[in-house]
XYZ file of C-alpha atoms in Angstrom:
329
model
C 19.116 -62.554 -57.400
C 23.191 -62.750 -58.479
C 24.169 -66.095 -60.508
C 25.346 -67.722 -57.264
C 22.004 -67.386 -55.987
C 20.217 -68.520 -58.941
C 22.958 -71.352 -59.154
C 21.735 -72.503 -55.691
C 18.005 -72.038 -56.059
C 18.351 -74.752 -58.793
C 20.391 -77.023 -56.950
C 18.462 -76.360 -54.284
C 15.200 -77.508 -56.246
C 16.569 -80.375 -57.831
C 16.797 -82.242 -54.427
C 13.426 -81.256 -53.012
C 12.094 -82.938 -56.549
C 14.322 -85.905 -55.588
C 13.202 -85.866 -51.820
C 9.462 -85.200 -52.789
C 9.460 -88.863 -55.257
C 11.495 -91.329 -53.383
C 9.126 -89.675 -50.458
C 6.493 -91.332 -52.510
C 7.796 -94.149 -53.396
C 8.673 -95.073 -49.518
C 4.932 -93.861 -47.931
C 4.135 -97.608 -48.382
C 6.688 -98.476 -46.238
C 5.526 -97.311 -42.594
C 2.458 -95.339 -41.386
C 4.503 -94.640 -37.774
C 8.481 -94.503 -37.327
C 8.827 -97.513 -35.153
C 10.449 -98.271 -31.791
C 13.514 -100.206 -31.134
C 12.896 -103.745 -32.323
C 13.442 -106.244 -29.705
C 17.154 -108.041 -29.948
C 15.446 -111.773 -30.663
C 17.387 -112.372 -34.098
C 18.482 -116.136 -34.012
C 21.193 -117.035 -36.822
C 19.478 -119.333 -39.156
C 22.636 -121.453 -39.833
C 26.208 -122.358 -37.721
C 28.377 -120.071 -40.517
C 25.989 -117.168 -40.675
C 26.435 -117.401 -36.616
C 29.934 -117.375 -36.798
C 30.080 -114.001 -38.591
C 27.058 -112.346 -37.120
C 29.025 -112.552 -33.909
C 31.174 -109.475 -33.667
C 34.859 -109.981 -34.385
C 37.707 -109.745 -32.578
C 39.253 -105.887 -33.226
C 37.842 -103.023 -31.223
C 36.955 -100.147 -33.085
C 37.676 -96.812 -33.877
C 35.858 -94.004 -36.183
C 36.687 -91.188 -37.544
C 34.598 -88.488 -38.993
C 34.670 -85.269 -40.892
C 38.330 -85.161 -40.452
C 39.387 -86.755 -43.840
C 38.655 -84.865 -46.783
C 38.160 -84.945 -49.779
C 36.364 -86.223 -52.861
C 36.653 -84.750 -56.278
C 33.196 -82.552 -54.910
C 34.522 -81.971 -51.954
C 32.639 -84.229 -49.229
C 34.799 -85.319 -46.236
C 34.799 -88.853 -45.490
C 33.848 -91.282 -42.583
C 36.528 -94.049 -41.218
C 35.801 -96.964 -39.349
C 38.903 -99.231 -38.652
C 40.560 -101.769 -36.168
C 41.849 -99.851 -33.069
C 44.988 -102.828 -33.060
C 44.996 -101.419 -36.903
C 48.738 -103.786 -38.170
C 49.130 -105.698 -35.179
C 52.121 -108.045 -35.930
C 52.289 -106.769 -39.427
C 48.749 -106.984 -40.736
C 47.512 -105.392 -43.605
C 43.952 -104.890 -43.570
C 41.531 -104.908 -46.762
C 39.332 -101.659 -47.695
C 35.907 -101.521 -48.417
C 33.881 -98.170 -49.412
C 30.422 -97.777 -48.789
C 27.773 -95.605 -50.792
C 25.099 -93.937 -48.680
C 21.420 -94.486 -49.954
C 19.887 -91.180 -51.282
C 19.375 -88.657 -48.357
C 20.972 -90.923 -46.113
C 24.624 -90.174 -44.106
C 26.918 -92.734 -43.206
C 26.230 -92.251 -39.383
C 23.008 -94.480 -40.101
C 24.632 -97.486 -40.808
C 27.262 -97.186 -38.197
C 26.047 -99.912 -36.442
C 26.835 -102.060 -40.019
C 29.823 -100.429 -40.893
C 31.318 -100.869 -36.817
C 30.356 -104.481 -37.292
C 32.627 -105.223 -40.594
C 35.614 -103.115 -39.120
C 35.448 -105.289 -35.839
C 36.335 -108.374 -38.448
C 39.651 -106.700 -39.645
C 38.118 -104.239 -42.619
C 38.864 -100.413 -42.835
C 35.241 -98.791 -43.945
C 35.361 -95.508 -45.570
C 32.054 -93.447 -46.730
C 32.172 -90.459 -48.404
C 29.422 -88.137 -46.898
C 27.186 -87.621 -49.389
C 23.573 -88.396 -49.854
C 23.749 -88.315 -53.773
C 26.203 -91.710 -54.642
C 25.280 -93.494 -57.912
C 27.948 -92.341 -60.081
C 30.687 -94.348 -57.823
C 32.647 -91.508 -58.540
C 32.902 -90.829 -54.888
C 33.296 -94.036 -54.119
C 36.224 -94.829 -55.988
C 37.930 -91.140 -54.934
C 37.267 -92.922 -51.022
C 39.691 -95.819 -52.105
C 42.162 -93.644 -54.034
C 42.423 -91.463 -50.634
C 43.071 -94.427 -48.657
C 46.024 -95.380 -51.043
C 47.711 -92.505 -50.401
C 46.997 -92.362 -46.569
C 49.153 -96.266 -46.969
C 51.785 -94.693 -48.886
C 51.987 -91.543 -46.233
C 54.627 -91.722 -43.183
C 53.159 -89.036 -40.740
C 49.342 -91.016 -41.023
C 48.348 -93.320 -39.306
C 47.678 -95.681 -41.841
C 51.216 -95.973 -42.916
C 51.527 -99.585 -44.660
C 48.871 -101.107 -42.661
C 46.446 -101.415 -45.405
C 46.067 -103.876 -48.307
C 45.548 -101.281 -51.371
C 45.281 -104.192 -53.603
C 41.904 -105.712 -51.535
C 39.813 -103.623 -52.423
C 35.598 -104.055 -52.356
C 32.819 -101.459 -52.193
C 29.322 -101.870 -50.924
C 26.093 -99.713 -51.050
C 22.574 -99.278 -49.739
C 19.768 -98.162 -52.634
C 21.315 -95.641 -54.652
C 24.377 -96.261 -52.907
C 23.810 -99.904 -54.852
C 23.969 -98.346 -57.794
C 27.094 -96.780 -56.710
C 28.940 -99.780 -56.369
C 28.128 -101.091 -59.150
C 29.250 -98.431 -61.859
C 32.207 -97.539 -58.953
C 32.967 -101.384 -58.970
C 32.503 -101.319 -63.589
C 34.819 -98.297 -64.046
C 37.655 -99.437 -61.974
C 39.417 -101.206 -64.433
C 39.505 -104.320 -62.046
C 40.390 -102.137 -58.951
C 37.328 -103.022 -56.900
C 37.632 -106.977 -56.628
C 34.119 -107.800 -54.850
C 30.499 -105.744 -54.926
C 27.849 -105.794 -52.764
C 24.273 -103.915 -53.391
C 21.649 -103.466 -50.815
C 17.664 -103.090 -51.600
C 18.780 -101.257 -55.279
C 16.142 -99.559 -57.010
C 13.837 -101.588 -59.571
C 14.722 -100.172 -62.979
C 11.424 -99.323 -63.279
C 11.108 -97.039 -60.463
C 15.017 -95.612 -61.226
C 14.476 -94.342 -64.200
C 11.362 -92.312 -62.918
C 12.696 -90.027 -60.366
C 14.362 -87.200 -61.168
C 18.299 -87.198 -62.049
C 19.877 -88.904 -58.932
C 23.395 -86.993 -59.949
C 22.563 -84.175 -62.131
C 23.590 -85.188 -65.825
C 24.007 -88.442 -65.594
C 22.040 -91.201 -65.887
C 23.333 -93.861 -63.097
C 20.149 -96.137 -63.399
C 22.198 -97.675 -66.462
C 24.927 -99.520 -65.198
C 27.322 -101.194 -67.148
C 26.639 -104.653 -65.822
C 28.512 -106.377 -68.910
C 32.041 -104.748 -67.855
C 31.767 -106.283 -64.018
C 34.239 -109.902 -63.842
C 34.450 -109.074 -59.863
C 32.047 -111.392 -57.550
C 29.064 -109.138 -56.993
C 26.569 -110.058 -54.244
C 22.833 -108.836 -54.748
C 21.119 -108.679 -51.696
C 17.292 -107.267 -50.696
C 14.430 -107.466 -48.322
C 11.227 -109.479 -49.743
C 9.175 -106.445 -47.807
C 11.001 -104.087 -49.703
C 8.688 -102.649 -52.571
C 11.091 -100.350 -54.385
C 13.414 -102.891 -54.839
C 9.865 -104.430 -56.708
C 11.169 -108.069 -55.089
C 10.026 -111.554 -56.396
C 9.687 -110.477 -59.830
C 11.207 -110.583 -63.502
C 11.843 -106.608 -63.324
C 13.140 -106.554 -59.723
C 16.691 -104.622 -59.526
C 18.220 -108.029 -58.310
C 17.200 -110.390 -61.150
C 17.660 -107.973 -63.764
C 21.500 -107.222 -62.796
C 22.121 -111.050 -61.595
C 21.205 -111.528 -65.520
C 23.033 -108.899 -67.501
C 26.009 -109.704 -65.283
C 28.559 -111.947 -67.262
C 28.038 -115.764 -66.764
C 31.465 -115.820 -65.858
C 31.534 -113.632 -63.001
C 30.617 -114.987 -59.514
C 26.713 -113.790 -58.541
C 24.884 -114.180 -55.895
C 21.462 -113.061 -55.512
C 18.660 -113.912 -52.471
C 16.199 -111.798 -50.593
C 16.021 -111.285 -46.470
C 12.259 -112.331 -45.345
C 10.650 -109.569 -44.173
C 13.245 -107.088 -43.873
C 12.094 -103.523 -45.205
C 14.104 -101.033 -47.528
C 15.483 -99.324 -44.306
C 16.225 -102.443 -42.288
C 19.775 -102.361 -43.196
C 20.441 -98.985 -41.003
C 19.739 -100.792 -37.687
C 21.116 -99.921 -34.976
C 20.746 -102.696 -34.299
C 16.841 -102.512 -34.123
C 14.656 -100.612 -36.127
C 14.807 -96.775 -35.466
C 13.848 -95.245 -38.529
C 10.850 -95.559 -41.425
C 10.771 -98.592 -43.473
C 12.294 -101.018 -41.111
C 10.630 -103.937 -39.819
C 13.341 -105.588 -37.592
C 16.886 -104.025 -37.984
C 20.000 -105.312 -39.585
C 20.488 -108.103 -37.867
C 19.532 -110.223 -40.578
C 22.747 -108.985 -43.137
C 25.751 -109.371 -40.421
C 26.346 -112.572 -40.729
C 26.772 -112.970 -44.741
C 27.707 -109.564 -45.849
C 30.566 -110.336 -43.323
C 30.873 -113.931 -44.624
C 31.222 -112.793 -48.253
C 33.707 -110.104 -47.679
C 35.777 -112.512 -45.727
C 35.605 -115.133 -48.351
C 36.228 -112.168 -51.002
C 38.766 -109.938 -49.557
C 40.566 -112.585 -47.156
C 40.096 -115.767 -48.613
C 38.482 -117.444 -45.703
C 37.108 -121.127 -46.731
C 34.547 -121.434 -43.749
C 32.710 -118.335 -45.383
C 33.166 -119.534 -48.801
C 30.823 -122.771 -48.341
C 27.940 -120.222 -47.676
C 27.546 -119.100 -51.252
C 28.629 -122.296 -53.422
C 25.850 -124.002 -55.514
C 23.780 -126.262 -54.143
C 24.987 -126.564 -50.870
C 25.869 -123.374 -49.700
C 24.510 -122.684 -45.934
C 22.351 -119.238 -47.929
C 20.812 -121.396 -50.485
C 19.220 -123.198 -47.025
C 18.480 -121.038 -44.519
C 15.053 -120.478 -43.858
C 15.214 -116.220 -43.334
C 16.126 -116.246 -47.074
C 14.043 -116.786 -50.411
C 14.787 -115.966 -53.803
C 18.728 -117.749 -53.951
C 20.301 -117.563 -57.025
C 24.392 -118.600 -57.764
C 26.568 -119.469 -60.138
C 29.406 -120.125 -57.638
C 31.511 -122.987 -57.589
């Protein structure tokens, strides 16, 4: 066997010991891959309505065509069709992919954010909790603004920038969103890893150790979001991934933290039902207030604002959702 081959073997390895413990970790999940759930998902509030709804751009994607990041993955685009109608500049948000996952499984998500006026770009890469990737998506959007021939030509807004991730891909955002120097204004984490279970598995990126994320360096709004039937995210409890970043965040930075009833590590790949392991209903649940915060974050929209302030915030009442934690004003 020549060093290439012995190169790969190794490489090779390294994600079937990956695959073989998060395998582990979700068998508690499902015992059957389920069927299509049934499209019965009632808003639990006017505002969460408002932005489940989908908005008013039709959508285009493209994929495999843009390339690439600093280790060579191509990326996937989702975008307005009407992309600068009557000058509009439209606010970027890249996505981290959970481990073995691809962006095509949360296309139904991703569709959903663009048709509300965002440009979604996901590297394609099933191995995202350095950021690194993450942060080389938004740095290849910049230039596509600054480029004549493309078609994004000045129709973006390189200075709103957010980034958002599923499991590892949470962990992702979060040292993406800490190493930016400021660049990434808003982060939002999906069903993250407990610590606990994190720093267990095997090297999610080989050498580094992204289970510790510099929480201390984020001053962006983060948003910590997870299912309460979600057990790797080890929900409800002092060492759940959720409390223990909402508390080594700064006290300054905006936080919000609550858990979807019911929803399953997996729900969040809907399409819209469940069509996968570890989903109990599909991502209906999220639409409405990922799409809420983003347009409060990234376009200043007041109506989605009131969700998340203190007290009286339309999350810290809705009956889907337990665990509510803010800071925000």
């Amino acid at each position: 066997m020549n060093h290439s081959s012995r190169k790969l073997a190794r490489q090779r390895g390294r994600v079937h010991a990956i695959t073989a413990a998060i395998a582990v970790a979700f068998a508690a999940l499902a015992a059957v891959t389920p069927v299509q759930a049934a499209p019965d998902f009632q808003p639990g509030g006017p505002i969460e309505a408002t932005y489940h709804a989908t908005g008013t751009h039709p959508v285009t994607k493209r994929s495999g065509i843009d390339c690439c990041t600093s280790t060579g993955e191509s990326y996937d685009i989702w975008y307005p069709a009407d992309l600068g109608t009557s000058g509009q500049r439209h606010p970027i948000i890249a996505w981290g992919d959970g481990t073995a996952a691809h962006p095509r499984e949360y296309d139904y998500l991703l569709r959903h954010l663009a048709s509300w006026g965002f440009v979604v770009i996901a590297p394609d890469l099933t191995s995202t909790g350095s950021g690194a990737q993450m942060l080389d998506a938004l740095a290849y959007l910049t230039r596509q603004n600054d480029d004549p021939a493309g078609e994004f030509y000045r129709k973006l807004d390189t200075e709103t920038l957010g980034a958002m991730g599923h499991s590892q891909g949470g962990l992702g955002t979060l040292n993406a969103t800490a190493r930016s120097n400021g660049l990434i204004k808003t982060a939002v984490t999906l069903e993250m890893p407990s610590p606990a279970l994190c720093s267990s598995l095997p090297a999610l990126v080989p050498g580094q150790n992204v289970c510790d994320i510099p929480a201390g360096q984020i001053s962006s709004p983060v948003l910590l979001i997870t299912g309460t039937a979600a057990p790797i995210s080890s929900v409800g409890t002092t060492g759940g991934a959720n409390q223990v970043i909402y508390d080594a965040l700064p006290a300054s930075t905006p936080k919000f933290r609550a858990e979807l009833i019911d929803a399953s590590h997996n729900d969040i790949q809907g399409q819209p039902g469940c069509t996968t392991f570890g989903c109990n209903h599909g991502v209906d649940g999220y639409l409405g207030y990922l799409t809420a915060w983003f347009m409060d974050r990234l376009r200043g929209d007041a109506q989605a604002h009131r969700v998340f302030v203190s007290e009286t915030g339309e999350l810290l009442h809705n009956a889907h959702w337990t665990g509510q934690q803010t800071n925000i004003d």
